[in-house]
Amino acid sequence: MVIQDREQPRWFPQTKLHPPLIGSDHLERPRLLGTIHEAVTTRRLTLFSAPAGSGKTTLLAALPHAFPDLPLAWLSLDKEDNDPTNFLAVLLAALQELHPSLFANTQTLLTNLPNPGADLRRFMGVLINDILEAQPDPFVLVLDDLHAVTEPAVHGALDYLLDHLPPPLHLAVATRHDPPLALARLRARGQLAELRLTDLRFTHDEVTTLLNERLGLNLPGDDITTLQNRTEGWVAGLRLLAASLDRISTEIERSAFITHLAQTDRYVFDFLAEEVLNRQEPEVRTFLLETAILPELTPALCQAVTGRSDTWTVLEDLYRRNLFLAALDDPGTPLHTYRYHDLFAEFLRQRLVQEMPDRTAELHRRAAEAQTDPARAIRHYLAAEMWPEAAQAIEQAGKQLLYRGALDTLRDWIMALPAVTRGSRPWLTCFQGTIAFQRGEFERAQPLLEQALRGFEAMGDQVGQGEALLLLGGVATGLHDMQRADMLLERALAHPLPPGGQTSAHIGRAWVGVYTSNWAQVDAEVTAAIQATLESEDPAAFNALALQLHAPLVFAPGGIAPLERYCNQVLAYFGEGVGLVQAGAYTLLGNIYALQGKLDEAQQATKRARQIGEQLGGFVFLDVNVDFGVLAQALMRADYSALEQYWRDRLPRYERLRGAREWLASFLCILTMSYFRNAQSLLAQTRLSGTRSVIQVLDNQGGGFLCRQLRQRHRR
């Protein structure tokens, strides 16, 4: 049997991972490029902070052409990357474009965790460690359009990355305004290079070269000076000017146009954009307006939206005439994707609403039906206020979004629907409850999931009922209502559940048995969870067990054997890789071997579990069980000084993690009883102050429920 990890599907266009192509009329700026090259190869962060159309992206895209030996990973950001999990996925994808085999541990973390965006620092830590371990040649990571990301958690993750930046990596950021990063600290340390509007403006000589030599306008010196002053060397304005002037045939008309431009008080971009738009043939003008709703333009999408069959020719002509169209891949290949410049697209969309208000919804409908990207289709349906279609698309995409941990994206889409639409579709309500549950907001999750359950029951949806009951069981467990949790999970198992859901329900009922001293139930449910997982071959089920098969379960009547057998099967299936499943198996084996007195095997398994856990950034309750294994081995060896020293070293961490501290204290007392009948005899024999602190934790913090139950059972 071969079990493969489920890979995260890439729900984003691959053009985000490549710089836009440099046009044939691009003006090389060797002096400025030399300055940028020095900055990006010597500073931790190079910041390009300037308004739209200042040439930031073009300069960064020109670096590989000017310096072919400079490795560069590219990521174009947009508002969808405000979702932390989306951001992590596209960031990792950009790095893997440059180094495909470098980030195995980071990919494992992203693939296996149900919500990787919930712990951005852990992800960044593993990413940093992957780079440090591989030590690649120095390279630059470009984050273009960082202003599109406003999520504080993402900014915090970038700050963490910059604070711990591995030597091979340099970061270059292009943004319309300074991001909320620790720029002052980097500036004070000499680790920041900054390029702003004054650095990016075209000089008089560059304006002359661009307009006269590259674009062949042959303007006199006075007109060049006027245009330089009016645009202040702003690249976008100069490009638009060239597009307008190129369509004016006589020098007298050109001079009049430039004079009018110099005298107008209107914002130069709006003036120039209107000039560009109004000077197009009617059919081209309509094409520009109708396709402005598309974030990326392909012949197929443009044909679907406009109904024209010559879209390939139109796009090629617009690109050749430099009508603010950027190529995102090679126009000479069968695949050609373009996008309008941000400012020009915004201008066109405003004009579309003004001139064709009744047509906008229809255009979005056509775009949605032609989209192969579910996320973009949903955004078009929402923009068109096509609520039933949007709701259906969200329902179809919802489970995958939850699996990816894209909670913010899913929540925003659902909340964009009218309340009556949300309330009439149980799956949307269930998704809202799931989001609240995954965030630990149990009181908010419960009424939403109960509402969803009633809706599923009214519809006769057995799958939905099982999902809602399973989640309600998790909520009840989180609220420490074990009797209700047991009832809900038992009901859930009577409905069709996916393999991961079956495993979660069974292992959830096993832990209910631990809390309620129903050890026969523990045995039965652990056995059922293992059987369901092995039969399913579903990585989600294996991951669920990896995080929930812990030491207390070995004290059930069934004992150690089935758990040890499962761990060995898991390692045979998945191999010696680095993953959550392997970490869980080695952790539990370390505990099992220690209890069996196989101390050398226990030490090896615990060491391997620790290595994998550290490579994946650490998991609290796996760490607890690893620590238990280390302490158990010291106790078995009668190395009480090592036990006490290790406990003292780890205790400050557990003082900050109340729940984890109580579990570890419980485990230690269980182990003490197993070998010395009770904790007091150990204290009498060794006067071990560390164990006394364990007893104090149990007595003072209420963490000894498991220990007390097992003490009673042991005495019987």
XYZ file of C-alpha atoms in Angstrom:
716
model
C 0.000 0.000 0.000
C 1.368 3.407 -1.012
C -0.006 6.533 0.614
C 0.637 9.876 -0.993
C 0.382 13.256 0.686
C -2.330 15.450 -0.775
C -0.701 18.386 -2.469
C -2.176 21.823 -2.086
C -3.762 22.808 -5.421
C -2.489 26.121 -6.698
C -5.508 28.383 -6.686
C -3.604 31.279 -8.145
C -2.319 32.167 -11.630
C 1.248 31.099 -12.257
C 1.915 34.543 -13.742
C 2.165 35.788 -10.125
C 5.479 33.949 -9.940
C 7.205 35.658 -12.872
C 8.173 39.276 -13.572
C 6.381 40.952 -16.494
C 8.232 40.922 -19.780
C 10.328 43.934 -20.719
C 9.059 45.635 -23.888
C 11.230 46.166 -26.923
C 11.058 49.940 -26.382
C 12.280 49.633 -22.808
C 14.827 52.281 -21.862
C 17.826 50.845 -20.089
C 18.961 52.800 -17.056
C 22.393 51.315 -16.261
C 23.325 53.783 -13.528
C 20.131 53.183 -11.580
C 20.248 49.432 -12.169
C 23.802 49.349 -10.824
C 22.642 51.113 -7.663
C 19.780 48.657 -7.276
C 22.048 45.652 -7.833
C 24.390 46.792 -5.094
C 21.441 47.405 -2.755
C 19.681 44.072 -3.245
C 22.895 42.082 -2.856
C 24.221 43.822 0.260
C 21.191 44.824 2.378
C 18.574 42.699 4.062
C 15.775 44.780 2.593
C 15.631 47.034 -0.444
C 12.476 49.154 -0.399
C 10.990 50.696 -3.543
C 8.360 53.069 -2.169
C 6.757 55.346 -4.766
C 3.354 56.049 -6.366
C 1.827 53.901 -9.081
C 3.465 54.184 -12.483
C 6.875 55.182 -11.115
C 8.683 52.281 -12.772
C 9.285 50.133 -9.676
C 8.160 46.863 -11.242
C 9.923 47.536 -14.539
C 13.243 48.217 -12.835
C 13.045 45.049 -10.752
C 11.970 43.030 -13.789
C 15.015 44.364 -15.662
C 17.480 43.046 -13.061
C 17.793 39.497 -14.495
C 18.496 40.964 -17.953
C 21.109 43.393 -16.660
C 22.668 40.889 -14.227
C 22.083 37.332 -15.527
C 24.061 35.793 -12.644
C 21.660 37.229 -10.037
C 19.109 34.526 -9.019
C 15.708 36.129 -8.487
C 12.446 34.716 -7.113
C 9.399 36.798 -7.974
C 5.982 37.209 -6.337
C 3.311 39.664 -7.477
C 0.904 40.223 -4.584
C -2.762 41.158 -4.695
C -5.592 41.621 -2.205
C -6.312 37.873 -2.062
C -2.933 37.424 -0.382
C -4.304 39.169 2.713
C -5.462 35.696 3.681
C -2.446 34.381 5.647
C -2.666 30.897 4.159
C -2.869 32.274 0.631
C 0.183 34.390 1.368
C 2.143 31.388 2.628
C 1.173 29.320 -0.414
C 2.207 31.916 -2.983
C 5.380 32.826 -1.059
C 6.492 29.196 -0.975
C 5.552 28.724 -4.644
C 7.685 31.723 -5.623
C 10.695 30.347 -3.765
C 10.183 26.877 -5.244
C 10.223 28.359 -8.747
C 13.839 29.282 -8.077
C 14.791 26.299 -5.874
C 12.320 23.432 -6.553
C 13.829 20.953 -4.077
C 14.940 23.308 -1.329
C 11.826 23.727 0.832
C 10.687 20.157 1.572
C 10.024 20.773 5.279
C 8.167 24.004 4.589
C 6.035 22.286 1.940
C 5.245 19.477 4.375
C 4.069 21.976 6.955
C 1.900 23.819 4.430
C 0.407 20.591 3.075
C -0.266 18.738 6.325
C -1.525 21.400 8.695
C -5.271 22.096 8.626
C -4.671 25.845 9.052
C -1.028 26.788 8.425
C -1.899 30.488 8.356
C -2.754 30.333 12.060
C 0.940 30.225 12.973
C 2.891 32.337 10.503
C 6.011 32.527 12.648
C 6.326 28.755 12.820
C 6.071 28.621 9.021
C 8.696 31.349 8.619
C 10.954 29.584 11.095
C 10.841 26.336 9.134
C 11.393 28.224 5.873
C 14.442 29.952 7.349
C 15.814 26.636 8.596
C 15.354 25.056 5.151
C 17.478 27.824 3.633
C 20.123 27.597 6.357
C 20.384 23.840 5.939
C 20.772 23.989 2.150
C 22.970 27.111 2.000
C 22.150 28.034 -1.625
C 23.934 30.781 -3.503
C 22.737 34.295 -2.590
C 19.399 35.154 -4.185
C 16.770 37.905 -4.135
C 13.093 37.497 -3.328
C 10.985 40.260 -4.903
C 7.600 41.081 -3.365
C 5.863 43.309 -5.897
C 2.798 45.392 -4.934
C 3.127 44.784 -1.183
C 0.681 47.670 -0.653
C -2.082 45.244 -1.697
C -1.523 43.307 1.552
C -2.909 45.001 4.670
C -3.223 41.997 7.003
C -1.173 42.693 10.196
C -0.356 38.996 10.635
C 1.376 38.943 7.243
C 3.367 42.064 8.091
C 4.343 40.457 11.405
C 5.547 37.364 9.562
C 7.668 39.493 7.217
C 9.154 41.335 10.194
C 10.041 37.975 11.725
C 11.631 36.870 8.453
C 13.676 40.090 8.263
C 14.807 39.746 11.890
C 16.072 36.203 11.222
C 16.956 36.517 7.554
C 19.316 33.715 6.462
C 22.481 35.060 4.771
C 21.699 33.750 1.248
C 18.353 35.576 1.092
C 17.805 39.249 0.293
C 14.374 40.848 0.148
C 13.258 43.516 -2.342
C 9.831 45.102 -1.870
C 7.920 47.331 -4.294
C 5.016 49.271 -2.778
C 3.042 52.480 -3.251
C 3.589 53.466 0.370
C 5.817 52.409 3.240
C 4.631 49.105 4.730
C 4.169 48.743 8.523
C 7.446 46.890 8.951
C 10.245 47.656 11.406
C 11.938 49.981 8.904
C 13.437 52.270 11.548
C 15.274 49.353 13.150
C 16.620 48.139 9.818
C 17.594 51.701 8.874
C 19.477 52.187 12.151
C 21.382 48.939 11.593
C 22.346 49.855 8.048
C 20.327 46.899 6.712
C 17.868 48.940 4.621
C 18.271 50.473 1.165
C 15.525 52.850 0.011
C 14.564 54.073 -3.454
C 11.775 56.621 -3.665
C 10.094 58.745 -6.311
C 12.999 61.185 -6.584
C 15.350 58.267 -7.311
C 13.059 56.730 -9.932
C 12.107 59.833 -11.948
C 13.370 60.091 -15.501
C 15.988 62.779 -16.018
C 15.754 65.263 -18.897
C 18.193 63.184 -20.920
C 16.236 59.984 -20.246
C 12.969 61.667 -21.278
C 14.621 62.784 -24.512
C 15.970 59.309 -25.197
C 12.648 57.625 -24.455
C 10.410 59.934 -26.497
C 12.666 60.742 -29.419
C 14.988 57.773 -29.841
C 12.948 54.839 -28.537
C 9.508 56.050 -29.606
C 10.549 58.213 -32.564
C 8.468 61.316 -31.732
C 11.239 63.789 -32.648
C 10.036 66.488 -30.248
C 11.939 69.794 -29.972
C 13.893 70.585 -26.806
C 11.339 73.064 -25.438
C 8.541 70.517 -25.674
C 10.727 67.913 -23.943
C 11.341 70.389 -21.110
C 7.606 71.104 -20.811
C 6.761 67.435 -20.626
C 9.560 66.791 -18.137
C 8.260 69.546 -15.857
C 4.578 68.608 -16.206
C 5.095 64.924 -15.492
C 8.064 65.425 -13.118
C 9.742 62.492 -14.809
C 6.813 60.192 -13.961
C 7.198 57.113 -16.146
C 3.490 56.273 -16.427
C 2.669 59.828 -17.507
C 5.410 59.793 -20.113
C 4.172 56.493 -21.539
C 0.622 57.797 -21.810
C 1.899 60.995 -23.405
C 3.730 58.964 -26.002
C 0.549 56.998 -26.777
C -1.376 60.252 -27.323
C 1.332 62.092 -29.244
C 1.925 59.135 -31.532
C -1.570 59.587 -32.945
C -1.086 63.321 -33.684
C 0.382 63.679 -37.145
C 1.578 67.320 -37.372
C 4.096 69.209 -35.278
C 1.646 72.129 -34.864
C -1.022 69.847 -33.378
C 1.545 68.202 -31.112
C 2.750 71.575 -29.867
C -0.855 72.650 -29.183
C -1.510 69.432 -27.287
C 1.594 69.895 -25.116
C 0.676 73.548 -24.442
C -2.811 72.478 -23.370
C -1.327 69.822 -21.130
C 0.951 72.386 -19.477
C -2.003 74.680 -18.744
C -4.571 72.158 -17.462
C -5.239 71.834 -13.748
C -6.572 68.285 -14.011
C -4.687 65.331 -12.617
C -2.270 64.455 -15.384
C -3.105 60.766 -15.450
C -6.858 61.279 -15.834
C -6.201 63.820 -18.571
C -3.832 61.577 -20.458
C -5.906 58.416 -19.956
C -8.955 60.180 -21.352
C -6.893 61.335 -24.309
C -5.739 57.763 -24.933
C -9.248 56.323 -24.622
C -11.013 58.929 -26.720
C -8.514 58.673 -29.553
C -9.228 54.967 -30.132
C -11.554 53.639 -32.805
C -15.020 52.971 -31.338
C -14.642 49.167 -31.383
C -11.225 49.335 -29.668
C -12.547 51.801 -27.098
C -15.421 49.422 -26.303
C -12.983 46.501 -26.063
C -10.866 48.398 -23.515
C -13.878 49.236 -21.352
C -15.455 45.785 -21.469
C -12.257 43.900 -20.636
C -11.287 46.225 -17.774
C -13.077 43.895 -15.323
C -10.507 41.136 -16.004
C -7.453 41.008 -13.708
C -5.614 39.141 -16.478
C -6.410 39.129 -20.183
C -6.210 36.088 -22.426
C -7.785 35.739 -25.889
C -10.265 33.177 -24.540
C -11.431 35.303 -21.622
C -11.654 38.435 -23.730
C -13.688 36.577 -26.342
C -16.079 35.267 -23.685
C -16.602 38.767 -22.266
C -16.779 40.811 -25.490
C -18.196 38.228 -27.887
C -15.481 39.110 -30.425
C -13.631 36.394 -32.302
C -10.536 38.518 -33.077
C -9.366 39.082 -29.499
C -5.916 37.611 -30.133
C -5.342 40.210 -32.874
C -6.718 43.045 -30.746
C -4.511 42.191 -27.778
C -1.437 41.893 -29.965
C -2.183 45.277 -31.539
C -2.774 46.968 -28.163
C 0.465 45.517 -26.815
C 2.415 46.568 -29.904
C 1.050 50.115 -29.591
C 1.958 50.135 -25.874
C -1.561 51.044 -24.730
C -0.679 50.366 -21.123
C -0.749 46.628 -21.562
C 1.910 44.477 -19.880
C 2.767 40.991 -21.126
C 2.883 38.388 -18.355
C 4.341 35.661 -20.554
C 6.067 35.463 -23.913
C 3.788 36.846 -26.654
C 5.579 34.631 -29.166
C 4.328 31.436 -27.505
C 0.868 29.868 -27.871
C 0.042 31.130 -24.365
C -0.236 34.881 -24.072
C -1.494 36.617 -20.967
C -1.616 40.363 -20.448
C -2.848 42.828 -17.866
C -3.609 46.522 -17.921
C -1.493 48.832 -15.839
C -3.201 49.245 -12.445
C -3.950 52.944 -12.892
C -5.205 52.501 -16.429
C -7.411 49.552 -15.395
C -8.864 51.600 -12.544
C -9.578 54.467 -14.925
C -11.241 52.110 -17.422
C -13.419 50.485 -14.736
C -14.631 53.892 -13.570
C -15.503 54.826 -17.153
C -17.248 51.477 -17.646
C -19.569 52.146 -14.710
C -20.230 55.684 -15.944
C -20.887 54.791 -19.564
C -22.317 51.250 -19.373
C -23.904 50.830 -15.923
C -26.488 48.347 -17.210
C -23.884 46.211 -18.953
C -21.421 45.722 -16.093
C -23.280 42.843 -14.442
C -23.573 40.980 -17.745
C -19.854 41.351 -18.372
C -19.076 39.921 -14.930
C -21.467 37.030 -15.578
C -19.691 36.160 -18.813
C -16.307 36.410 -17.115
C -17.435 34.154 -14.261
C -18.717 31.456 -16.593
C -15.495 31.510 -18.614
C -13.133 31.404 -15.626
C -11.298 28.196 -14.774
C -10.053 29.714 -11.518
C -12.840 29.177 -8.920
C -11.744 32.152 -6.820
C -11.945 34.576 -9.738
C -15.276 33.147 -10.850
C -16.707 33.770 -7.386
C -15.453 37.347 -7.353
C -17.137 37.994 -10.714
C -20.427 36.502 -9.511
C -20.302 38.682 -6.400
C -19.504 41.788 -8.451
C -22.503 41.002 -10.680
C -24.698 40.467 -7.582
C -25.603 37.061 -8.944
C -26.222 35.714 -5.457
C -27.463 32.148 -6.174
C -24.586 31.483 -8.579
C -22.066 32.976 -6.153
C -23.453 30.944 -3.247
C -23.320 27.715 -5.232
C -19.719 28.378 -6.294
C -18.739 29.153 -2.688
C -20.347 25.913 -1.510
C -18.365 23.969 -4.114
C -15.094 25.636 -3.130
C -15.688 25.869 0.627
C -14.304 22.544 1.809
C -11.099 22.973 -0.155
C -10.677 26.481 1.246
C -11.142 25.142 4.777
C -8.574 22.420 4.100
C -6.134 25.041 2.863
C -6.842 27.173 5.928
C -8.048 30.110 3.813
C -10.535 31.088 6.503
C -10.526 34.836 5.886
C -11.188 34.440 2.170
C -14.094 32.059 2.737
C -15.577 34.260 5.479
C -15.374 37.390 3.316
C -17.067 35.678 0.380
C -19.903 34.385 2.543
C -20.426 37.738 4.254
C -20.576 39.469 0.852
C -23.827 37.579 0.195
C -27.172 38.966 1.399
C -28.282 37.617 4.773
C -31.284 35.886 3.249
C -29.025 33.946 0.863
C -26.642 32.934 3.648
C -29.482 31.828 5.895
C -31.143 29.661 3.278
C -28.064 27.547 2.523
C -26.974 25.270 5.421
C -23.509 24.637 4.011
C -22.675 28.342 4.128
C -23.814 28.470 7.760
C -21.804 25.323 8.468
C -18.713 26.914 6.936
C -19.184 29.956 9.179
C -19.434 27.686 12.212
C -16.359 25.748 11.114
C -14.345 28.953 10.804
C -15.353 29.991 14.327
C -14.561 26.487 15.650
C -11.111 26.414 14.052
C -10.369 29.756 15.684
C -11.412 28.483 19.109
C -14.539 30.688 19.211
C -16.715 27.891 20.591
C -19.597 30.037 21.874
C -19.921 31.646 18.441
C -19.535 28.361 16.577
C -22.211 26.424 18.469
C -25.369 28.347 17.387
C -24.143 28.511 13.790
C -23.556 24.762 13.648
C -26.888 24.041 15.333
C -28.604 26.230 12.727
C -26.759 24.383 9.959
C -27.779 21.020 11.450
C -31.456 22.016 11.429
C -31.101 23.086 7.816
C -29.454 19.803 6.808
C -32.171 17.831 8.612
C -34.890 19.779 6.783
C -33.198 19.001 3.461
C -32.483 15.362 4.311
C -28.767 15.949 3.713
C -27.091 13.042 5.548
C -23.546 14.167 4.693
C -24.219 17.660 6.008
C -25.750 16.279 9.194
C -22.681 14.170 9.851
C -20.384 17.146 9.286
C -22.382 19.434 11.607
C -22.634 16.786 14.352
C -18.891 16.096 14.182
C -18.110 19.796 14.537
C -20.636 20.226 17.352
C -18.922 17.329 19.118
C -15.633 19.180 18.827
C -17.250 22.332 20.192
C -18.670 20.421 23.169
C -15.222 18.978 23.881
C -13.740 22.455 23.754
C -16.388 23.604 26.253
C -15.573 20.563 28.479
C -19.098 19.151 28.144
C -17.963 15.552 27.740
C -21.364 13.902 28.028
C -22.776 16.043 25.216
C -19.597 15.597 23.142
C -19.894 11.820 23.395
C -23.546 11.894 22.324
C -22.865 14.187 19.351
C -19.865 12.202 18.118
C -21.800 8.950 18.377
C -24.607 10.513 16.305
C -22.064 11.774 13.778
C -20.735 8.260 13.226
C -24.225 7.151 12.202
C -23.976 9.432 9.150
C -21.638 9.236 6.133
C -18.349 10.899 7.060
C -15.156 11.289 5.025
C -12.237 9.158 6.260
C -10.660 12.030 8.167
C -14.006 12.750 9.799
C -14.462 9.123 10.871
C -11.018 9.104 12.438
C -11.656 12.391 14.238
C -15.002 11.155 15.591
C -13.566 7.878 16.882
C -10.490 9.397 18.483
C -12.652 12.172 19.933
C -14.822 9.566 21.633
C -11.672 7.829 22.879
C -10.589 10.986 24.684
C -14.092 11.414 26.084
C -13.584 7.948 27.551
C -10.313 9.071 29.130
C -11.965 12.087 30.726
C -14.936 10.042 32.007
C -12.951 6.946 33.097
C -14.713 4.771 30.516
C -11.678 2.714 29.553
C -13.618 0.138 27.580
C -14.763 2.980 25.324
C -11.156 4.167 25.007
C -10.109 0.735 23.756
C -12.977 0.382 21.310
C -12.673 3.860 19.833
C -8.870 3.809 19.492
C -9.174 0.498 17.650
C -11.885 1.914 15.391
C -9.877 5.080 14.704
C -6.789 3.102 13.712
C -8.793 0.739 11.499
C -10.619 3.601 9.751
C -7.358 5.425 9.132
C -5.474 2.451 7.711
C -8.379 1.486 5.454
C -8.841 5.024 4.150
C -5.219 5.729 3.150
C -6.229 9.380 3.636
C -3.407 11.672 4.844
C -5.959 13.840 6.691
C -6.872 10.847 8.837
C -3.225 9.995 9.553
C -2.546 13.602 10.511
C -5.516 13.591 12.885
C -4.142 10.542 14.693
C -0.605 11.931 14.732
C -1.806 14.871 16.829
C -4.106 12.851 19.109
C -2.504 9.470 19.845
C -0.771 10.289 23.120
C 0.679 8.402 26.071
C -2.440 8.189 28.312
C -4.181 5.990 25.750
C -1.692 3.156 26.394
C -3.187 2.718 29.878
C -6.465 1.401 28.449
C -7.140 -2.359 28.861
C -5.959 -3.036 25.307
C -2.532 -1.864 26.339
C 0.464 -0.952 24.268
C 0.454 -3.554 21.481
C -2.119 -2.061 19.060
C -0.625 1.414 19.338
C 2.916 0.131 18.794
C 1.763 -1.892 15.796
C 0.031 1.168 14.301
C 3.160 3.321 14.681
C 5.277 0.746 12.872
C 2.687 0.452 10.087
C 2.656 4.222 9.667
C 6.427 4.395 9.356
C 6.380 1.551 6.837
C 3.727 3.341 4.764
C 5.166 6.839 4.798
C 8.887 6.100 4.999
C 11.609 8.022 6.767
C 10.580 11.468 5.588
C 9.879 14.599 7.562
C 6.175 14.942 8.226
C 3.552 15.282 10.904
C 2.694 11.584 10.628
C 6.294 10.492 11.259
C 6.651 12.958 14.143
C 3.558 11.525 15.838
C 4.637 7.912 15.323
C 8.149 8.397 16.708
C 6.815 10.422 19.633
C 4.408 7.686 20.686
C 7.012 4.958 20.108
C 9.439 6.815 22.377
C 6.841 6.750 25.148
C 5.952 3.111 24.519
C 9.582 1.932 24.539
C 10.246 3.829 27.766
C 7.278 2.145 29.461
C 8.530 -1.227 28.171
C 11.992 -0.558 29.568
C 13.599 -0.536 26.069
C 15.618 2.521 26.896
C 18.002 2.574 23.935
C 15.113 2.245 21.474
C 13.192 4.859 23.413
C 16.107 7.274 23.217
C 16.471 6.792 19.441
C 12.745 7.228 18.765
C 12.496 10.294 21.009
C 15.542 11.861 19.371
C 14.055 11.333 15.903
C 10.692 12.727 17.003
C 12.431 15.807 18.388
C 14.367 16.316 15.125
C 11.239 16.111 12.967
C 9.255 18.315 15.328
C 11.943 20.996 15.269
C 12.153 20.840 11.466
C 8.389 21.407 11.308
C 8.433 24.246 13.814
C 7.166 22.314 16.844
C 3.734 21.117 17.977
C 2.803 21.765 21.597
C 1.298 18.427 22.576
C 3.807 16.416 20.549
C 6.511 18.329 22.428
C 4.799 17.395 25.710
C 4.967 13.729 24.816
C 8.589 13.993 23.691
C 9.452 15.586 27.035
C 7.582 12.818 28.805
C 9.671 10.283 26.915
C 12.930 11.987 27.929
C 11.880 12.207 31.580
C 10.643 8.617 31.583
C 13.979 7.387 30.258
C 15.843 9.281 32.979
C 13.526 7.790 35.590
C 13.974 4.265 34.248
C 17.741 4.706 34.359
C 17.470 6.020 37.914
C 19.311 9.135 36.699
C 17.448 11.445 39.039
C 19.821 14.377 38.683
C 19.311 14.363 34.900
C 15.549 14.076 35.392
C 15.477 17.003 37.794
C 17.740 19.169 35.620
C 15.680 18.486 32.490
C 12.476 19.232 34.364
C 13.893 22.485 35.701
C 15.062 23.492 32.204
C 11.662 22.817 30.673
C 9.472 24.094 33.505
C 9.598 27.807 32.480
C 8.087 26.863 29.128
C 5.328 24.889 30.781
C 4.598 27.747 33.136
C 3.528 29.640 29.998
C 1.507 26.705 28.622
C -0.986 25.824 31.294
C -2.762 22.974 29.531
C 0.476 21.373 28.348
C 2.023 21.728 31.794
C -0.848 19.865 33.430
C -0.698 17.025 30.923
C 3.038 16.545 31.433
C 2.606 16.616 35.197
C -0.122 13.980 34.906
C 2.072 11.757 32.746
C 4.931 11.921 35.221
C 2.732 10.926 38.115
C 1.261 8.046 36.098
C 4.774 6.824 35.392
C 5.796 7.265 39.007
C 2.872 5.133 40.164
C 3.574 2.487 37.567
C 7.066 1.851 38.910
C 6.967 3.010 42.488
C 3.289 2.426 43.392
C 2.790 6.099 44.230
C 4.543 9.433 44.052
C 5.214 9.641 47.796
C 7.428 6.540 47.785
C 9.566 8.083 45.062
C 9.897 11.268 47.072
C 10.919 9.254 50.092
C 13.535 7.342 48.122
C 15.081 10.203 46.177
C 13.901 13.451 47.772
C 13.456 14.652 44.235
C 12.353 18.284 44.401
C 11.424 18.220 40.741
C 8.810 15.562 41.387
C 7.509 17.579 44.320
C 6.909 20.442 41.913
C 4.968 18.031 39.723
C 2.730 17.100 42.642
C 2.248 20.798 43.403
C 1.176 21.439 39.821
C -1.381 18.656 40.115
C -2.704 19.870 43.449
C -2.671 23.598 42.731
C -3.599 23.755 39.051
C -6.204 21.010 38.755
C -4.263 19.056 36.182
C -4.319 15.705 37.942
C -7.738 14.434 36.874
C -6.179 11.735 34.725
C -3.657 10.838 37.392
C -6.334 10.485 40.058
C -8.467 8.284 37.837
C -5.564 6.030 36.983
C -4.477 5.856 40.640
C -7.936 4.555 41.568
C -7.884 2.065 38.706
C -4.361 0.912 39.652
C -5.387 0.269 43.253
C -8.364 -1.812 42.111
